[in-house]
């Protein structure tokens, strides 16, 4: 008797594995699920029926067959129903991805249904959002480049043509030519830095550095500009050492102080403050200018963002985006505020040593 049970159990197992392997060859999830339902019911019933028949030579096998057939049909129907729902959800997801591939970046899949399919829809939507952001960034870049790079190039061209046609002396245009070339070089440089930040290709050579030295260097290089604008430029700081790549942090400081000078009217003041706050060093650049536009405290860090009052200026809207990328690459934070006494304050932190 035990021998028979072992044989039936082994045979059931073998048939089950073979049919399950075979089911994987069926062309749709719907058929695979229906087949699984059928297998799940018929196999145990067949095993029971076979053992019963072997043991008692029952005469009631027709009834058992009928019960087996009925329960198998119910299971198949249930399997088909489940398969139908899954199939519909998959079809919707397929339609959404076809639409996305056709260029409609607004399309999103419904995040409902069984957990796995809802997760699939969620990651599809995340992918679509990323793709849309990427396309928006590309469009932004093209718009930006077509204006901010073409303008200095056009003016260079005009000046060179004027010189060529003998309408102007080269010496007359030399300073402007130099200035336009410098602007172009700075913009290309900024774009390159931003691309490296985006690509995560920034390799920082961290060194222990005294923040005061970086601030001094920055102030020294901008003293002349501050004087020509009639703005007082000063630093208030205590000793503070950080781990950073000095060139990058100097670049951040230059961006912030240049902005502050650009937005502060004459007779105003710009100050760089350094203080150690717990495990971090906080560096702030304050000015007495018009301040950050209300509500723009976050957006000032977006690339190509320029405040209305600054649109006529020669900024490209990249300085703060680069500053944020560099500070975050050092493990710090950067934020902007409107000062209560008027003017703007942009602060960032760096890990102290
Ligand atoms: N100190 C500040 N006071 C007032 N507004 C500011 C200040 N700093 C930045 N902003 C606003 O934030 C915008 C973005 O600054 P960001 O440095 O990114 O670009 P930009 O200075 O216009 O150009 P770029 O730095 O590329 O030459 C500025 O156009 C300006 O509107
Ligand atoms: Mg700037």
Tab-separated table of C-alpha atoms and ligand atoms in Angstrom:
chain	number	residue	atom	x	y	z
A	1	UNK	CA	0.000	0.000	0.000
A	2	UNK	CA	2.803	2.407	0.962
A	3	UNK	CA	4.525	1.364	-2.253
A	4	UNK	CA	1.453	2.423	-4.243
A	5	UNK	CA	1.258	5.786	-2.402
A	6	UNK	CA	4.920	6.484	-3.159
A	7	UNK	CA	4.494	5.538	-6.818
A	8	UNK	CA	1.369	7.738	-7.164
A	9	UNK	CA	3.059	10.656	-5.362
A	10	UNK	CA	6.200	10.413	-7.514
A	11	UNK	CA	4.142	10.043	-10.678
A	12	UNK	CA	2.042	13.098	-9.701
A	13	UNK	CA	5.172	15.098	-9.024
A	14	UNK	CA	6.740	14.096	-12.339
A	15	UNK	CA	3.571	14.820	-14.333
A	16	UNK	CA	3.140	18.149	-12.461
A	17	UNK	CA	6.689	19.302	-13.229
A	18	UNK	CA	6.452	18.189	-16.870
A	19	UNK	CA	3.117	19.922	-17.471
A	20	UNK	CA	4.310	23.101	-15.655
A	21	UNK	CA	7.374	23.161	-17.931
A	22	UNK	CA	5.083	22.647	-20.909
A	23	UNK	CA	2.766	25.457	-19.737
A	24	UNK	CA	5.606	27.934	-20.065
A	25	UNK	CA	5.538	27.328	-23.812
A	26	UNK	CA	1.945	28.576	-24.110
A	27	UNK	CA	1.834	31.888	-25.962
A	28	UNK	CA	-0.084	34.093	-23.443
A	29	UNK	CA	-0.287	34.720	-19.687
A	30	UNK	CA	-4.030	34.053	-19.934
A	31	UNK	CA	-3.528	30.519	-21.333
A	32	UNK	CA	-0.696	29.779	-18.911
A	33	UNK	CA	-2.885	30.751	-15.907
A	34	UNK	CA	-5.864	28.735	-17.222
A	35	UNK	CA	-3.607	25.730	-17.803
A	36	UNK	CA	-2.186	26.097	-14.290
A	37	UNK	CA	-5.710	26.167	-12.820
A	38	UNK	CA	-6.626	23.030	-14.754
A	39	UNK	CA	-3.458	21.263	-13.662
A	40	UNK	CA	-3.945	22.289	-10.023
A	41	UNK	CA	-7.366	20.641	-9.934
A	42	UNK	CA	-7.038	17.650	-12.229
A	43	UNK	CA	-3.743	16.349	-10.957
A	44	UNK	CA	-4.696	15.801	-7.276
A	45	UNK	CA	-8.124	14.541	-8.298
A	46	UNK	CA	-6.633	12.106	-10.761
A	47	UNK	CA	-4.203	10.892	-8.105
A	48	UNK	CA	-7.007	10.401	-5.554
A	49	UNK	CA	-9.238	8.749	-8.139
A	50	UNK	CA	-6.458	6.428	-9.279
A	51	UNK	CA	-5.559	5.382	-5.745
A	52	UNK	CA	-9.252	4.865	-4.850
A	53	UNK	CA	-9.808	2.767	-7.934
A	54	UNK	CA	-6.713	0.699	-7.246
A	55	UNK	CA	-7.732	0.124	-3.657
A	56	UNK	CA	-11.445	-0.585	-3.866
A	57	UNK	CA	-12.376	-1.014	-7.543
A	58	UNK	CA	-15.086	1.516	-6.773
A	59	UNK	CA	-18.247	1.465	-8.834
A	60	UNK	CA	-18.869	5.179	-8.283
A	61	UNK	CA	-16.122	6.381	-10.575
A	62	UNK	CA	-18.554	8.209	-12.905
A	63	UNK	CA	-19.719	10.437	-10.057
A	64	UNK	CA	-16.120	11.141	-9.047
A	65	UNK	CA	-15.300	11.938	-12.663
A	66	UNK	CA	-18.250	14.353	-12.828
A	67	UNK	CA	-17.137	16.122	-9.611
A	68	UNK	CA	-13.575	16.292	-10.916
A	69	UNK	CA	-14.731	17.738	-14.250
A	70	UNK	CA	-16.992	20.304	-12.576
A	71	UNK	CA	-14.347	21.549	-10.150
A	72	UNK	CA	-11.771	21.645	-12.925
A	73	UNK	CA	-14.148	23.769	-15.038
A	74	UNK	CA	-14.718	26.194	-12.141
A	75	UNK	CA	-10.954	26.522	-11.631
A	76	UNK	CA	-10.393	27.072	-15.353
A	77	UNK	CA	-13.120	29.731	-15.420
A	78	UNK	CA	-11.552	31.466	-12.401
A	79	UNK	CA	-8.135	31.227	-14.065
A	80	UNK	CA	-9.499	32.749	-17.261
A	81	UNK	CA	-11.122	35.596	-15.321
A	82	UNK	CA	-7.891	36.436	-13.486
A	83	UNK	CA	-5.981	36.134	-16.752
A	84	UNK	CA	-8.461	38.483	-18.405
A	85	UNK	CA	-7.863	41.226	-15.785
A	86	UNK	CA	-4.088	40.812	-15.932
A	87	UNK	CA	-4.204	40.735	-19.731
A	88	UNK	CA	-6.208	43.978	-19.866
A	89	UNK	CA	-3.786	45.770	-17.529
A	90	UNK	CA	-0.792	44.569	-19.534
A	91	UNK	CA	-2.510	45.701	-22.740
A	92	UNK	CA	-3.054	49.188	-21.234
A	93	UNK	CA	0.604	49.360	-20.258
A	94	UNK	CA	1.583	48.284	-23.771
A	95	UNK	CA	-0.672	50.984	-25.267
A	96	UNK	CA	0.922	53.609	-22.993
A	97	UNK	CA	4.442	52.591	-23.994
A	98	UNK	CA	3.492	52.562	-27.685
A	99	UNK	CA	2.165	56.096	-27.276
A	100	UNK	CA	5.337	57.150	-25.436
A	101	UNK	CA	7.463	55.663	-28.203
A	102	UNK	CA	5.383	57.621	-30.726
A	103	UNK	CA	6.466	60.840	-28.981
A	104	UNK	CA	3.642	61.622	-26.538
A	105	UNK	CA	5.700	62.293	-23.400
A	106	UNK	CA	2.633	63.266	-21.364
A	107	UNK	CA	1.239	59.724	-21.371
A	108	UNK	CA	1.128	57.894	-18.010
A	109	UNK	CA	-0.024	54.365	-17.090
A	110	UNK	CA	-2.720	53.716	-14.475
A	111	UNK	CA	-0.967	52.624	-11.265
A	112	UNK	CA	-3.634	50.097	-10.194
A	113	UNK	CA	-4.215	46.346	-10.129
A	114	UNK	CA	-2.108	43.538	-8.656
A	115	UNK	CA	1.027	44.730	-6.846
A	116	UNK	CA	3.546	43.607	-9.479
A	117	UNK	CA	1.648	45.275	-12.314
A	118	UNK	CA	1.096	48.454	-10.268
A	119	UNK	CA	4.855	48.518	-9.584
A	120	UNK	CA	5.545	48.016	-13.276
A	121	UNK	CA	3.211	50.917	-14.078
A	122	UNK	CA	4.935	53.049	-11.433
A	123	UNK	CA	8.391	52.436	-12.850
A	124	UNK	CA	7.051	53.049	-16.345
A	125	UNK	CA	5.672	56.400	-15.154
A	126	UNK	CA	8.958	57.275	-13.439
A	127	UNK	CA	10.769	56.494	-16.685
A	128	UNK	CA	8.307	58.648	-18.663
A	129	UNK	CA	8.798	61.552	-16.204
A	130	UNK	CA	12.595	61.270	-16.491
A	131	UNK	CA	12.339	61.164	-20.249
A	132	UNK	CA	10.124	64.235	-20.252
A	133	UNK	CA	12.567	66.087	-18.003
A	134	UNK	CA	15.421	65.129	-20.314
A	135	UNK	CA	13.566	66.412	-23.364
A	136	UNK	CA	12.627	69.635	-21.544
A	137	UNK	CA	16.286	70.122	-20.583
A	138	UNK	CA	17.328	69.576	-24.184
A	139	UNK	CA	14.761	72.061	-25.452
A	140	UNK	CA	15.906	74.552	-22.812
A	141	UNK	CA	19.526	74.075	-23.834
A	142	UNK	CA	18.755	74.640	-27.509
A	143	UNK	CA	16.782	77.804	-26.698
A	144	UNK	CA	19.555	79.003	-24.396
A	145	UNK	CA	22.353	78.228	-26.826
A	146	UNK	CA	20.544	79.811	-29.745
A	147	UNK	CA	20.294	83.052	-27.804
A	148	UNK	CA	23.139	83.275	-25.323
A	149	UNK	CA	25.841	81.811	-27.533
A	150	UNK	CA	24.698	83.336	-30.782
A	151	UNK	CA	24.465	86.880	-29.418
A	152	UNK	CA	28.188	87.269	-28.614
A	153	UNK	CA	29.100	85.413	-31.823
A	154	UNK	CA	26.908	87.753	-33.877
A	155	UNK	CA	28.445	90.798	-32.258
A	156	UNK	CA	31.982	89.421	-32.841
A	157	UNK	CA	31.043	88.855	-36.477
A	158	UNK	CA	29.661	92.376	-36.848
A	159	UNK	CA	32.780	93.961	-35.344
A	160	UNK	CA	35.132	91.858	-37.496
A	161	UNK	CA	33.163	92.751	-40.642
A	162	UNK	CA	33.304	96.433	-39.747
A	163	UNK	CA	37.091	96.191	-39.377
A	164	UNK	CA	37.381	94.224	-42.631
A	165	UNK	CA	35.330	96.810	-44.522
A	166	UNK	CA	37.514	99.594	-43.160
A	167	UNK	CA	34.625	101.108	-41.195
A	168	UNK	CA	36.518	100.903	-37.928
A	169	UNK	CA	40.076	100.659	-36.684
A	170	UNK	CA	41.040	97.324	-35.072
A	171	UNK	CA	42.281	99.127	-31.916
A	172	UNK	CA	38.858	100.670	-31.486
A	173	UNK	CA	37.133	97.306	-31.252
A	174	UNK	CA	39.885	95.352	-29.551
A	175	UNK	CA	38.562	95.700	-25.946
A	176	UNK	CA	35.004	94.730	-27.019
A	177	UNK	CA	36.313	91.806	-29.068
A	178	UNK	CA	38.273	90.606	-26.063
A	179	UNK	CA	35.281	91.003	-23.777
A	180	UNK	CA	32.974	89.041	-26.111
A	181	UNK	CA	35.522	86.252	-26.478
A	182	UNK	CA	35.833	86.133	-22.679
A	183	UNK	CA	32.041	85.922	-22.298
A	184	UNK	CA	31.895	83.107	-24.831
A	185	UNK	CA	34.748	81.243	-23.171
A	186	UNK	CA	33.107	81.566	-19.743
A	187	UNK	CA	29.772	80.283	-21.041
A	188	UNK	CA	31.314	77.293	-22.782
A	189	UNK	CA	33.285	76.616	-19.607
A	190	UNK	CA	30.099	76.789	-17.494
A	191	UNK	CA	28.276	74.431	-19.849
A	192	UNK	CA	31.157	72.002	-19.710
A	193	UNK	CA	31.236	72.075	-15.896
A	194	UNK	CA	27.478	71.531	-15.738
A	195	UNK	CA	27.677	68.620	-18.174
A	196	UNK	CA	30.341	67.006	-15.980
A	197	UNK	CA	28.215	67.489	-12.868
A	198	UNK	CA	25.199	65.985	-14.687
A	199	UNK	CA	27.174	63.009	-15.913
A	200	UNK	CA	28.485	62.377	-12.387
A	201	UNK	CA	31.942	62.625	-13.937
A	202	UNK	CA	33.176	65.107	-11.367
A	203	UNK	CA	36.258	63.683	-9.708
A	204	UNK	CA	37.087	65.786	-6.683
A	205	UNK	CA	40.605	65.918	-5.344
A	206	UNK	CA	39.718	66.609	-1.731
A	207	UNK	CA	42.258	68.408	0.446
A	208	UNK	CA	42.178	69.860	3.923
A	209	UNK	CA	41.766	73.571	3.314
A	210	UNK	CA	41.437	76.720	5.428
A	211	UNK	CA	38.230	78.404	4.207
A	212	UNK	CA	39.682	81.838	4.976
A	213	UNK	CA	42.319	81.394	2.269
A	214	UNK	CA	39.661	80.672	-0.363
A	215	UNK	CA	37.563	83.649	0.740
A	216	UNK	CA	40.626	85.934	0.670
A	217	UNK	CA	41.512	84.802	-2.854
A	218	UNK	CA	37.952	85.396	-4.013
A	219	UNK	CA	37.757	88.845	-2.438
A	220	UNK	CA	41.139	89.819	-3.877
A	221	UNK	CA	40.028	88.950	-7.412
A	222	UNK	CA	36.771	90.909	-7.091
A	223	UNK	CA	37.987	93.983	-5.173
A	224	UNK	CA	38.465	96.016	-8.349
A	225	UNK	CA	34.979	95.201	-9.625
A	226	UNK	CA	33.433	96.032	-6.239
A	227	UNK	CA	35.275	99.353	-6.172
A	228	UNK	CA	34.139	100.236	-9.685
A	229	UNK	CA	30.554	99.546	-8.635
A	230	UNK	CA	30.951	101.519	-5.410
A	231	UNK	CA	30.122	98.475	-3.283
A	232	UNK	CA	31.920	97.622	-0.021
A	233	UNK	CA	33.227	94.066	-0.069
A	234	UNK	CA	34.305	92.477	3.203
A	235	UNK	CA	34.785	89.165	4.996
A	236	UNK	CA	33.924	88.239	8.574
A	237	UNK	CA	35.273	84.879	9.561
A	238	UNK	CA	36.828	82.716	12.205
A	239	UNK	CA	39.210	79.807	11.610
A	240	UNK	CA	37.491	76.930	9.811
A	241	UNK	CA	38.999	73.944	8.029
A	242	UNK	CA	37.105	71.830	5.505
A	243	UNK	CA	37.778	68.934	3.168
A	244	UNK	CA	37.236	70.182	-0.357
A	245	UNK	CA	38.753	70.715	-3.757
A	246	UNK	CA	39.883	74.337	-3.362
A	247	UNK	CA	39.405	75.327	-7.047
A	248	UNK	CA	35.795	74.169	-7.049
A	249	UNK	CA	34.874	75.934	-3.813
A	250	UNK	CA	36.615	79.080	-5.024
A	251	UNK	CA	34.469	78.861	-8.117
A	252	UNK	CA	31.335	78.596	-5.953
A	253	UNK	CA	32.436	81.651	-3.937
A	254	UNK	CA	33.201	83.622	-7.104
A	255	UNK	CA	29.741	82.800	-8.500
A	256	UNK	CA	27.996	83.901	-5.290
A	257	UNK	CA	30.006	87.086	-4.768
A	258	UNK	CA	29.710	88.070	-8.457
A	259	UNK	CA	25.935	87.679	-8.188
A	260	UNK	CA	25.842	89.729	-4.991
A	261	UNK	CA	27.883	92.529	-6.593
A	262	UNK	CA	25.699	92.450	-9.686
A	263	UNK	CA	22.532	92.829	-7.610
A	264	UNK	CA	23.747	95.446	-5.134
A	265	UNK	CA	23.436	99.152	-5.982
A	266	UNK	CA	26.342	101.498	-5.317
A	267	UNK	CA	26.879	102.442	-1.656
A	268	UNK	CA	25.719	98.956	-0.741
A	269	UNK	CA	27.780	96.219	0.887
A	270	UNK	CA	28.568	92.563	0.260
A	271	UNK	CA	29.902	90.366	3.066
A	272	UNK	CA	31.223	86.814	3.177
A	273	UNK	CA	30.649	85.147	6.556
A	274	UNK	CA	32.255	81.901	7.715
A	275	UNK	CA	31.277	80.058	10.881
A	276	UNK	CA	31.633	76.528	12.213
A	277	UNK	CA	28.219	74.962	12.970
A	278	UNK	CA	28.575	71.539	14.598
A	279	UNK	CA	30.194	69.090	12.166
A	280	UNK	CA	29.876	71.579	9.311
A	281	UNK	CA	31.272	74.900	8.231
A	282	UNK	CA	28.668	77.374	7.001
A	283	UNK	CA	29.659	80.008	4.464
A	284	UNK	CA	27.221	82.807	3.622
A	285	UNK	CA	27.331	85.627	1.097
A	286	UNK	CA	25.086	88.532	2.088
A	287	UNK	CA	24.273	91.682	0.181
A	288	UNK	CA	22.171	94.801	0.619
A	289	UNK	CA	20.678	94.648	-2.859
A	290	UNK	CA	17.128	94.043	-4.049
A	291	UNK	CA	17.073	90.473	-2.647
A	292	UNK	CA	15.886	87.255	-4.213
A	293	UNK	CA	12.497	87.571	-5.885
A	294	UNK	CA	9.763	86.398	-3.481
A	295	UNK	CA	9.001	82.703	-4.024
A	296	UNK	CA	12.141	82.136	-6.113
A	297	UNK	CA	14.313	80.852	-3.229
A	298	UNK	CA	14.374	77.357	-4.759
A	299	UNK	CA	14.167	78.157	-8.466
A	300	UNK	CA	17.245	80.419	-8.463
A	301	UNK	CA	19.256	77.183	-8.449
A	302	UNK	CA	17.597	75.863	-11.628
A	303	UNK	CA	19.782	76.048	-14.697
A	304	UNK	CA	19.009	78.898	-17.120
A	305	UNK	CA	16.771	80.551	-14.527
A	306	UNK	CA	17.141	84.300	-14.417
A	307	UNK	CA	15.060	86.764	-12.474
A	308	UNK	CA	13.111	89.298	-14.523
A	309	UNK	CA	15.168	92.189	-13.247
A	310	UNK	CA	18.312	90.414	-14.377
A	311	UNK	CA	17.096	89.339	-17.808
A	312	UNK	CA	18.554	92.381	-19.455
A	313	UNK	CA	21.870	91.661	-17.720
A	314	UNK	CA	24.568	89.480	-19.224
A	315	UNK	CA	24.091	86.456	-16.934
A	316	UNK	CA	23.336	83.066	-18.395
A	317	UNK	CA	21.506	81.639	-15.384
A	318	UNK	CA	24.104	78.913	-14.835
A	319	UNK	CA	26.124	80.247	-11.882
A	320	UNK	CA	23.889	78.997	-9.054
A	321	UNK	CA	23.122	75.681	-10.802
A	322	UNK	CA	26.867	75.023	-10.978
A	323	UNK	CA	27.324	76.176	-7.369
A	324	UNK	CA	24.674	73.721	-6.193
A	325	UNK	CA	26.196	70.857	-8.214
A	326	UNK	CA	29.670	71.532	-6.779
A	327	UNK	CA	28.504	71.974	-3.171
A	328	UNK	CA	26.393	68.796	-3.268
A	329	UNK	CA	29.296	66.869	-4.800
A	330	UNK	CA	31.224	67.834	-1.635
A	331	UNK	CA	28.396	66.486	0.546
A	332	UNK	CA	27.140	69.970	1.484
A	333	UNK	CA	23.859	71.894	1.104
A	334	UNK	CA	23.140	75.280	-0.451
A	335	UNK	CA	20.129	77.533	0.004
A	336	UNK	CA	18.939	81.083	-0.651
A	337	UNK	CA	16.979	83.458	1.587
A	338	UNK	CA	15.688	87.014	1.643
A	339	UNK	CA	17.314	88.892	4.520
A	340	UNK	CA	14.968	90.562	6.964
A	341	UNK	CA	16.968	93.774	6.720
A	342	UNK	CA	16.779	93.649	2.889
A	343	UNK	CA	19.041	91.984	0.355
A	344	UNK	CA	19.875	88.369	-0.326
A	345	UNK	CA	21.764	85.692	1.595
A	346	UNK	CA	23.051	82.564	-0.152
A	347	UNK	CA	24.609	80.036	2.222
A	348	UNK	CA	26.274	76.680	1.822
A	349	UNK	CA	27.812	74.116	4.091
A	350	UNK	CA	30.861	71.887	3.806
A	351	UNK	CA	31.902	69.020	6.070
A	352	UNK	CA	34.407	70.302	8.648
A	353	UNK	CA	37.603	68.439	9.496
B	1	LIG	N1	22.452	88.136	-4.677
B	1	LIG	C1	21.351	88.089	-5.443
B	1	LIG	N2	20.378	89.035	-5.309
B	1	LIG	C2	19.272	88.998	-6.072
B	1	LIG	N3	19.018	88.059	-7.002
B	1	LIG	C3	19.930	87.103	-7.192
B	1	LIG	C4	21.156	87.056	-6.424
B	1	LIG	N4	21.868	85.976	-6.827
B	1	LIG	C5	21.147	85.386	-7.806
B	1	LIG	N5	19.992	86.059	-8.037
B	1	LIG	C6	18.954	85.698	-9.017
B	1	LIG	O1	19.145	84.362	-9.406
B	1	LIG	C7	19.299	84.265	-10.822
B	1	LIG	C8	20.192	83.118	-11.161
B	1	LIG	O2	21.518	83.341	-10.731
B	1	LIG	P1	22.707	82.610	-11.473
B	1	LIG	O3	23.980	82.990	-10.805
B	1	LIG	O4	22.359	81.171	-11.548
B	1	LIG	O5	22.632	83.187	-12.946
B	1	LIG	P2	23.127	84.591	-13.516
B	1	LIG	O6	23.922	85.306	-12.475
B	1	LIG	O7	21.929	85.296	-14.059
B	1	LIG	O8	24.058	84.130	-14.716
B	1	LIG	P3	25.558	83.481	-14.642
B	1	LIG	O9	25.849	83.260	-13.185
B	1	LIG	O10	25.444	82.217	-15.405
B	1	LIG	O11	26.443	84.459	-15.259
B	1	LIG	C9	19.835	85.618	-11.225
B	1	LIG	O12	19.506	85.904	-12.566
B	1	LIG	C10	19.105	86.548	-10.262
B	1	LIG	O13	17.818	86.853	-10.731
B	2	LIG	MG1	25.560	84.279	-11.454
